[in-house]
PDB file of C-alpha atoms in Angstrom:
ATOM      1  CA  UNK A   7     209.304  90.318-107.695  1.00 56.00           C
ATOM      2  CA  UNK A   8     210.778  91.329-110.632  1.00 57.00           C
ATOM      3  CA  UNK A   9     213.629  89.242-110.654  1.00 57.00           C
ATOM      4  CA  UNK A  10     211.693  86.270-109.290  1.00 52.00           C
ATOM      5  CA  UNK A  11     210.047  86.529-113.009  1.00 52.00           C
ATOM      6  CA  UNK A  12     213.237  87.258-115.180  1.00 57.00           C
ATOM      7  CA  UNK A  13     214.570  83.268-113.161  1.00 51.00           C
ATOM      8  CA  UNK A  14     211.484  81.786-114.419  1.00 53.00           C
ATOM      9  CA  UNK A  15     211.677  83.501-118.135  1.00 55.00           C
ATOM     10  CA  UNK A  16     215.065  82.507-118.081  1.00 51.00           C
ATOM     11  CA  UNK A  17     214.097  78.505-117.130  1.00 53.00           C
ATOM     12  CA  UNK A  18     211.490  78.816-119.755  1.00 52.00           C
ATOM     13  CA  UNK A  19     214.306  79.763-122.565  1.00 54.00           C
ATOM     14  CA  UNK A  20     216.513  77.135-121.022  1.00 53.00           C
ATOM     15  CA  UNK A  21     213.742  74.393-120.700  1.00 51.00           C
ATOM     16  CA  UNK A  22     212.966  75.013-124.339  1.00 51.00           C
ATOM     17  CA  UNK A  23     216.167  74.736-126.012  1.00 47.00           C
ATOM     18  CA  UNK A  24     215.675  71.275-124.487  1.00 49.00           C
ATOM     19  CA  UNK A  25     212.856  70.669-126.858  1.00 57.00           C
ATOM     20  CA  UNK A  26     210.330  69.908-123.654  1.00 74.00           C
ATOM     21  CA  UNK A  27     207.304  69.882-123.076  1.00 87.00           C
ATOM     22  CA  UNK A  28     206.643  72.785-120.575  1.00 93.00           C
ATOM     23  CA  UNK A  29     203.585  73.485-118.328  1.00 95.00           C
ATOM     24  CA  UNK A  30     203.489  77.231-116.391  1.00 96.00           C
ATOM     25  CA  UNK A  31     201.953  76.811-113.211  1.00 97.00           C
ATOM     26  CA  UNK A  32     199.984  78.959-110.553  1.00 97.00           C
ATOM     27  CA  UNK A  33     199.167  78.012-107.429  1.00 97.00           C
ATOM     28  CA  UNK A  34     195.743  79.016-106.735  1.00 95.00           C
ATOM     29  CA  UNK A  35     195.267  77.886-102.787  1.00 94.00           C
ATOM     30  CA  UNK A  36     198.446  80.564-102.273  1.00 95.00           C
ATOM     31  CA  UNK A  37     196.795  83.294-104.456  1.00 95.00           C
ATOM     32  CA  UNK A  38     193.816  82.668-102.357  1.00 94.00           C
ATOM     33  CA  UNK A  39     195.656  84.103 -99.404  1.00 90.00           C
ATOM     34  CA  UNK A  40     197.397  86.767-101.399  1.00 93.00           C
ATOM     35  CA  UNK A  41     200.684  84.608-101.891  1.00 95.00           C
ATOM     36  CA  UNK A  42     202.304  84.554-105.502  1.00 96.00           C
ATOM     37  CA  UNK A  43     203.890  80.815-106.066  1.00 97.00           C
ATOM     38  CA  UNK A  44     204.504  80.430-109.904  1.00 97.00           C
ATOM     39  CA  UNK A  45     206.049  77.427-111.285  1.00 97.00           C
ATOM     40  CA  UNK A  46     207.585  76.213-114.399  1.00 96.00           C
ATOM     41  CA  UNK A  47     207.748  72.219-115.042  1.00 96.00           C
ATOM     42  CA  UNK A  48     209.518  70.672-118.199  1.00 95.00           C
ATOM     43  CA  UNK A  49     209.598  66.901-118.941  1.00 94.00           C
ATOM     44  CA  UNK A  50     213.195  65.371-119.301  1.00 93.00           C
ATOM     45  CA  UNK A  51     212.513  61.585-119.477  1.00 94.00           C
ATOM     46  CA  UNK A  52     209.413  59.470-120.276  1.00 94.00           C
ATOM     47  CA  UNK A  53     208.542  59.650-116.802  1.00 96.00           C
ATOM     48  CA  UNK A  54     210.723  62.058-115.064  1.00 96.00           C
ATOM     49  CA  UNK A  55     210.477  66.253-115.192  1.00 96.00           C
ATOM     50  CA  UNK A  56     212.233  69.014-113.652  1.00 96.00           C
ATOM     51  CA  UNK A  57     210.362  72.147-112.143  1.00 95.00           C
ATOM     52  CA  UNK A  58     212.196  75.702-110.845  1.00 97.00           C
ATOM     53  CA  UNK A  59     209.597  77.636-108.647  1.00 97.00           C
ATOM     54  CA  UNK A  60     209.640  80.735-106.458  1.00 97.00           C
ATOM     55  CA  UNK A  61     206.960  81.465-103.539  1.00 97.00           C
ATOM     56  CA  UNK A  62     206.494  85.386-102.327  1.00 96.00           C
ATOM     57  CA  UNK A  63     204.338  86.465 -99.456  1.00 95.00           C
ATOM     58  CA  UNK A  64     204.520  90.441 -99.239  1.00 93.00           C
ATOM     59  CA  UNK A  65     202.486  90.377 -95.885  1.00 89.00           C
ATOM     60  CA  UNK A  66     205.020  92.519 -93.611  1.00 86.00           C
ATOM     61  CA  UNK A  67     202.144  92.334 -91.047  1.00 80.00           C
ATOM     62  CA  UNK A  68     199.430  89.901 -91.165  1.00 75.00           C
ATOM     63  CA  UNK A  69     197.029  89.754 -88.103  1.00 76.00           C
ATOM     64  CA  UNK A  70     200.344  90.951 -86.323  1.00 80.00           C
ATOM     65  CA  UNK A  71     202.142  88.370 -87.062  1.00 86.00           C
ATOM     66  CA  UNK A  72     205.373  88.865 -89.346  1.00 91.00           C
ATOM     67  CA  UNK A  73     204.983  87.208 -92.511  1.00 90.00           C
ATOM     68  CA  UNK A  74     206.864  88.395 -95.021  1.00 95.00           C
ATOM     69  CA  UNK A  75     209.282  85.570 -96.952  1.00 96.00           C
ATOM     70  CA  UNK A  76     210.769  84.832-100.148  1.00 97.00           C
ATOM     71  CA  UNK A  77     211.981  80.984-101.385  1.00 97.00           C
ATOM     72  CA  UNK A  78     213.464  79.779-104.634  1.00 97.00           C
ATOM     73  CA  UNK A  79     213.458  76.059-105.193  1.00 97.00           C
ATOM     74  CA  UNK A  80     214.596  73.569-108.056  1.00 97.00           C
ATOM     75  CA  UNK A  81     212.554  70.073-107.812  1.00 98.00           C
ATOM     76  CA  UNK A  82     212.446  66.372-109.616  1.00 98.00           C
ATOM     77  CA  UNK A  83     209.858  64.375-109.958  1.00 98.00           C
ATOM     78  CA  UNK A  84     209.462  60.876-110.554  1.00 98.00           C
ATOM     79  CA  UNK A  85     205.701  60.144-112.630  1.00 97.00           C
ATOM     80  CA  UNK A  86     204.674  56.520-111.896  1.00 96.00           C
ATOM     81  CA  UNK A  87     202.349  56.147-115.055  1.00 94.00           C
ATOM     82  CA  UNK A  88     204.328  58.828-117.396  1.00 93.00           C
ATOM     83  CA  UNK A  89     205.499  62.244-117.165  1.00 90.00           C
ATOM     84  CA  UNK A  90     203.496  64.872-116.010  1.00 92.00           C
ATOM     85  CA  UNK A  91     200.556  61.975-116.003  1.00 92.00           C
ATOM     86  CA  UNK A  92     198.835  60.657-112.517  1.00 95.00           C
ATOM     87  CA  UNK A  93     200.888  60.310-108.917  1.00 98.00           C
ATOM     88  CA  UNK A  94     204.447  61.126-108.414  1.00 98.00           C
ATOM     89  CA  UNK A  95     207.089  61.690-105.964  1.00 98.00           C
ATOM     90  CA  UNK A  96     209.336  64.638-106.081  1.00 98.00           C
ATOM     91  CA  UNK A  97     212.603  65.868-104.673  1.00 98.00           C
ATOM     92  CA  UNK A  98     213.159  69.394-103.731  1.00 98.00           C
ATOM     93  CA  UNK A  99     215.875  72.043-102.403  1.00 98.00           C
ATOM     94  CA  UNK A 100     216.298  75.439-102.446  1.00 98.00           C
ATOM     95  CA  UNK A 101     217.021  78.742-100.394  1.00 98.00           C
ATOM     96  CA  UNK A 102     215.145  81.124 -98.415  1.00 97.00           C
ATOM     97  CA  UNK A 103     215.136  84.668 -96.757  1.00 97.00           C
ATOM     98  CA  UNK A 104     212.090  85.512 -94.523  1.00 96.00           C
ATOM     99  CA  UNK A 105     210.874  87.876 -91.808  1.00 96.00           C
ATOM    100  CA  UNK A 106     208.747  85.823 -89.761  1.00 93.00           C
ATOM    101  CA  UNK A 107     207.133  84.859 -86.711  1.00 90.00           C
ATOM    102  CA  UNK A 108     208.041  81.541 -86.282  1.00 84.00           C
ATOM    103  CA  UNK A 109     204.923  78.862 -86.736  1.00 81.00           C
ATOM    104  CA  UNK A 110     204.712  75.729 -84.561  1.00 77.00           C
ATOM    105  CA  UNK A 111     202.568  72.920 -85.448  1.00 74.00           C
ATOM    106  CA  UNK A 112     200.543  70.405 -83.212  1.00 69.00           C
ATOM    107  CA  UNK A 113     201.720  72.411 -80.186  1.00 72.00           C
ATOM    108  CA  UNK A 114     199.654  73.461 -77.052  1.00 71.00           C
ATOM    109  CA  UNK A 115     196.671  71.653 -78.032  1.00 72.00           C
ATOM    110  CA  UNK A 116     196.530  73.969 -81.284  1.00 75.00           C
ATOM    111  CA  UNK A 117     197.528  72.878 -85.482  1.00 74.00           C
ATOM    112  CA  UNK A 118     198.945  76.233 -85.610  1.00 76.00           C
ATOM    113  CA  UNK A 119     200.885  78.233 -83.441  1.00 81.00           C
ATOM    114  CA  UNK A 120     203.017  80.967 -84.460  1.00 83.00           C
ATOM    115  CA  UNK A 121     206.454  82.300 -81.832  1.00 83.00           C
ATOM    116  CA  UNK A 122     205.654  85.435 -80.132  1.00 87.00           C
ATOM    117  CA  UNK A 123     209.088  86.985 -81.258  1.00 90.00           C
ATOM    118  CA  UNK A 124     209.867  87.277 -84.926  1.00 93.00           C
ATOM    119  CA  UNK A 125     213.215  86.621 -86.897  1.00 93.00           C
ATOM    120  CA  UNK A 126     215.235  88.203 -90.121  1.00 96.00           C
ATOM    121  CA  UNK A 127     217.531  85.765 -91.774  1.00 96.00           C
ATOM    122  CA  UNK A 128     217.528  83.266 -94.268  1.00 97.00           C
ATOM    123  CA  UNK A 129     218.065  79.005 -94.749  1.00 97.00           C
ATOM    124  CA  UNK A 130     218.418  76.275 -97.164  1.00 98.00           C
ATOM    125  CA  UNK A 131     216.421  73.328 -97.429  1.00 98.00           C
ATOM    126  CA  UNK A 132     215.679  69.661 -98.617  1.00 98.00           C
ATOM    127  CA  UNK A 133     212.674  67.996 -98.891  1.00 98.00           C
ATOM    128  CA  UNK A 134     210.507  65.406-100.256  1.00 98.00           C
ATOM    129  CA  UNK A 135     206.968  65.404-101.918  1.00 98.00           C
ATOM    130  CA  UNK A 136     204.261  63.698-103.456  1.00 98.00           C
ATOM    131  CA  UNK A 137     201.467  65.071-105.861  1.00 98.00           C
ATOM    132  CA  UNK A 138     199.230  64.170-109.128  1.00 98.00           C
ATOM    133  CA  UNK A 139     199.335  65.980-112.127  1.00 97.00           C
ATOM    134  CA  UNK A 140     195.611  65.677-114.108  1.00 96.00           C
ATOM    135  CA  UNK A 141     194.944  67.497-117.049  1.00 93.00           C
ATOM    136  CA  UNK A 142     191.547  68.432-118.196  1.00 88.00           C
ATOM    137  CA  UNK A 143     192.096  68.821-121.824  1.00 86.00           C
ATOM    138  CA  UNK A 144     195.275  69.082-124.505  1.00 84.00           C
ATOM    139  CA  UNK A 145     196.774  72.415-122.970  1.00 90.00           C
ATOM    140  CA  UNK A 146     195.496  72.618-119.265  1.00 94.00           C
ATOM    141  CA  UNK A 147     196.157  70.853-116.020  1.00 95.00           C
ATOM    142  CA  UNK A 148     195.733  70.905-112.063  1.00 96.00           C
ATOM    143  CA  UNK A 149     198.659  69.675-109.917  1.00 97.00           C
ATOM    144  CA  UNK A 150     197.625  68.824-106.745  1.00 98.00           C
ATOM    145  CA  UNK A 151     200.749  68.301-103.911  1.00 98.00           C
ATOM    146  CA  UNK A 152     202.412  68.271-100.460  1.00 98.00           C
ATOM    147  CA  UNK A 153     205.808  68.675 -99.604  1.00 98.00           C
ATOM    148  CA  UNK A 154     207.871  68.446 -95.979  1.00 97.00           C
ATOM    149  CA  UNK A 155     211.636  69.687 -95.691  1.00 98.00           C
ATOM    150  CA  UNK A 156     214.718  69.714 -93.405  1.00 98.00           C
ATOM    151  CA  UNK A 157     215.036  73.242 -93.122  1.00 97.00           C
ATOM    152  CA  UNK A 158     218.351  75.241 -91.815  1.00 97.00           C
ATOM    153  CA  UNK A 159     218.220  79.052 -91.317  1.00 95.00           C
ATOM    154  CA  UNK A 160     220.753  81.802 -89.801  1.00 95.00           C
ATOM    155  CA  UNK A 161     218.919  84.755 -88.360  1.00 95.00           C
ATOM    156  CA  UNK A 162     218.279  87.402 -85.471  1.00 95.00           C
ATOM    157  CA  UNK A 163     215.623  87.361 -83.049  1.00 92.00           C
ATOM    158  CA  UNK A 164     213.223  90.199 -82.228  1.00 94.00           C
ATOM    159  CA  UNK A 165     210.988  90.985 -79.721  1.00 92.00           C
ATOM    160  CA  UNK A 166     206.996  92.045 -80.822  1.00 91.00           C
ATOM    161  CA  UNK A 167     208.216  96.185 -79.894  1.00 91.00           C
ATOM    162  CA  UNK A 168     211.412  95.563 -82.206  1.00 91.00           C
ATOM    163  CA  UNK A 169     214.023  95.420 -79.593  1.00 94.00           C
ATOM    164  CA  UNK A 170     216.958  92.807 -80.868  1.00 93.00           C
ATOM    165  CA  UNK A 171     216.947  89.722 -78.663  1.00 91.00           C
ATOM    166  CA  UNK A 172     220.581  89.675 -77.699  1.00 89.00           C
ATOM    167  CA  UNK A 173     220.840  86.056 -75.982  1.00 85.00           C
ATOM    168  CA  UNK A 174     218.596  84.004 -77.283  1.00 85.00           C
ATOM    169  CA  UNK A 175     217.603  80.575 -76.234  1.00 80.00           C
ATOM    170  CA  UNK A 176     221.227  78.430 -76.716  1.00 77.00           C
ATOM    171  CA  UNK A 177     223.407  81.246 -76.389  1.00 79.00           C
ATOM    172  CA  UNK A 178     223.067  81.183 -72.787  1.00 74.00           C
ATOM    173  CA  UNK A 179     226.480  80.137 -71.579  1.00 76.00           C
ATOM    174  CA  UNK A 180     228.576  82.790 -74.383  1.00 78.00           C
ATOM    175  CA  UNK A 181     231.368  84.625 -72.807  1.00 78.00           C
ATOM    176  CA  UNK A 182     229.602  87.595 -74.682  1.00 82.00           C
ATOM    177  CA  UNK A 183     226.182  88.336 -75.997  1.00 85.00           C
ATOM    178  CA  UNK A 184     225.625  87.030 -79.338  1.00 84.00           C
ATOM    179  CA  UNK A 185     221.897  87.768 -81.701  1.00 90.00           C
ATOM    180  CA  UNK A 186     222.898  85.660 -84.459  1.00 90.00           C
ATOM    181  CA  UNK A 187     221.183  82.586 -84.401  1.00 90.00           C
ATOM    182  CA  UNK A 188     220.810  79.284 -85.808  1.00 90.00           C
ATOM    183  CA  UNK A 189     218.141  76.728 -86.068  1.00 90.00           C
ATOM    184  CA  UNK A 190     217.091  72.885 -87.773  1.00 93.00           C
ATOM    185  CA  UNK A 191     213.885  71.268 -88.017  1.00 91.00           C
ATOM    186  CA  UNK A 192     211.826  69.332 -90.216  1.00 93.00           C
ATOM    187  CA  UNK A 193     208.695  71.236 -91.147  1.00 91.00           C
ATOM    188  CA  UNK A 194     205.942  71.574 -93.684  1.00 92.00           C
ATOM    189  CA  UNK A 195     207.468  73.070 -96.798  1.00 95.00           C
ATOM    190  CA  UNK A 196     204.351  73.708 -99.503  1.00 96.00           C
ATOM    191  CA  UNK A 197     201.102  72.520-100.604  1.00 95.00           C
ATOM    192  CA  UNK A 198     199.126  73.809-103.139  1.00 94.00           C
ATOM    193  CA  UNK A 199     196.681  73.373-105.852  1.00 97.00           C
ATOM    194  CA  UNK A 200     197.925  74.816-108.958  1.00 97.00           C
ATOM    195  CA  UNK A 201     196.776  75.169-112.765  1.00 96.00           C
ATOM    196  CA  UNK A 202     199.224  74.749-115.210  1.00 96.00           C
ATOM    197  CA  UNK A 203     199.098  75.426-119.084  1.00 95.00           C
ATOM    198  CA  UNK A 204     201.087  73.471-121.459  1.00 93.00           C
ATOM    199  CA  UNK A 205     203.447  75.834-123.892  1.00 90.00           C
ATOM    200  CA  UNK A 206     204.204  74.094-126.422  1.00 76.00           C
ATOM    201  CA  UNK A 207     204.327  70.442-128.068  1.00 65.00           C
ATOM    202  CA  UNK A 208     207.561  68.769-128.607  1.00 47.00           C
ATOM    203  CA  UNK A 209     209.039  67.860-131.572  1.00 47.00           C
ATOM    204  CA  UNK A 210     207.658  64.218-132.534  1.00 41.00           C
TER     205      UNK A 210
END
């Protein structure tokens, strides 16, 4: 956690040599569920910004499910009205490390389903996103959004009593057993609610 803060001081510093304006964010649907997402945006055009962000859930165990994951992501957005103003579109990528139980979505008649193995490993993604920025007065704002992502992780498979799964699904014709696994898909990657607070004015 600690050096998921000293990145986003760091983007701060950088973002303000820049002369931007900046907004720190907090998403407060994740906090809700005891997830830390903080975000730091910084306008680069009249209608463009950039954003670095980093999401932390530090639930080893949750309803015994694994969910314990870390992400870092960089992201661009694209204001129709004006930066940091109304509806956008965004661009995202970043990297990952996670132990999870995998989730499934619109499967077996349920929105959420979660794999009854779990895996340690880690991914890159890409992704694209829409949202609208609204601010309430001079300094605050809420940032409503939804993102999806093609998603590519490298990991091992266990089963629920911790036992390494040592041919897992697609390894099945290897001349010798092989854990390490790989996987693609296009999935969900965040949505949130978040308040921001704007730093500092530019320079006029």
């Amino acid at each position: 956690m600690k050096r998921i803060l000293s990145i986003l001081a760091v983007a701060i510093v950088a973002f303000s040599s820049a002369d931007a304006q900046i907004y720190a964010k907090l998403n407060g649907l994740y906090a809700l569920v005891g997830v830390v997402n903080p975000q730091v945006e910084a306008v680069i055009s009249p209608h463009s910004s950039l954003s670095v962000e980093a999401t932390f859930s530090p639930w080893k165990s949750f309803n015994s499910r694994h969910l314990f994951f870390g992400m870092f992501s960089g992201e661009y957005r694209y204001y129709i009205k004006g930066a940091a103003k109304g509806f956008y579109g965004a661009f995202d990528a970043g990297m990952m490390g996670f132990d999870i139980n995998k989730p499934y979505f619109l499967k077996n008649g349920k929105f959420l389903n979660f794999n009854r193995n779990y895996g340690k490993g880690f991914g890159l993604f890409v992704g694209l996103g829409v949202g609208y920025h609204h601010h309430f007065n001079e300094r605050w704002s809420l940032d409503a959004f939804i993102a999806f992502a093609y998603m590519r992780s490298w990991y091992n498979g266990y089963k629920p009593n911790g036992e390494i799964v040592m041919d897992p699904q697609g390894h099945e014709d290897y001349l010798y057993p092989d854990p390490f696994n790989g996987s693609s898909e296009i999935m969900p990657l965040k949505a949130g609610l978040s308040i921001g607070y704007a730093l500092f004015n530019p320079k006029k």
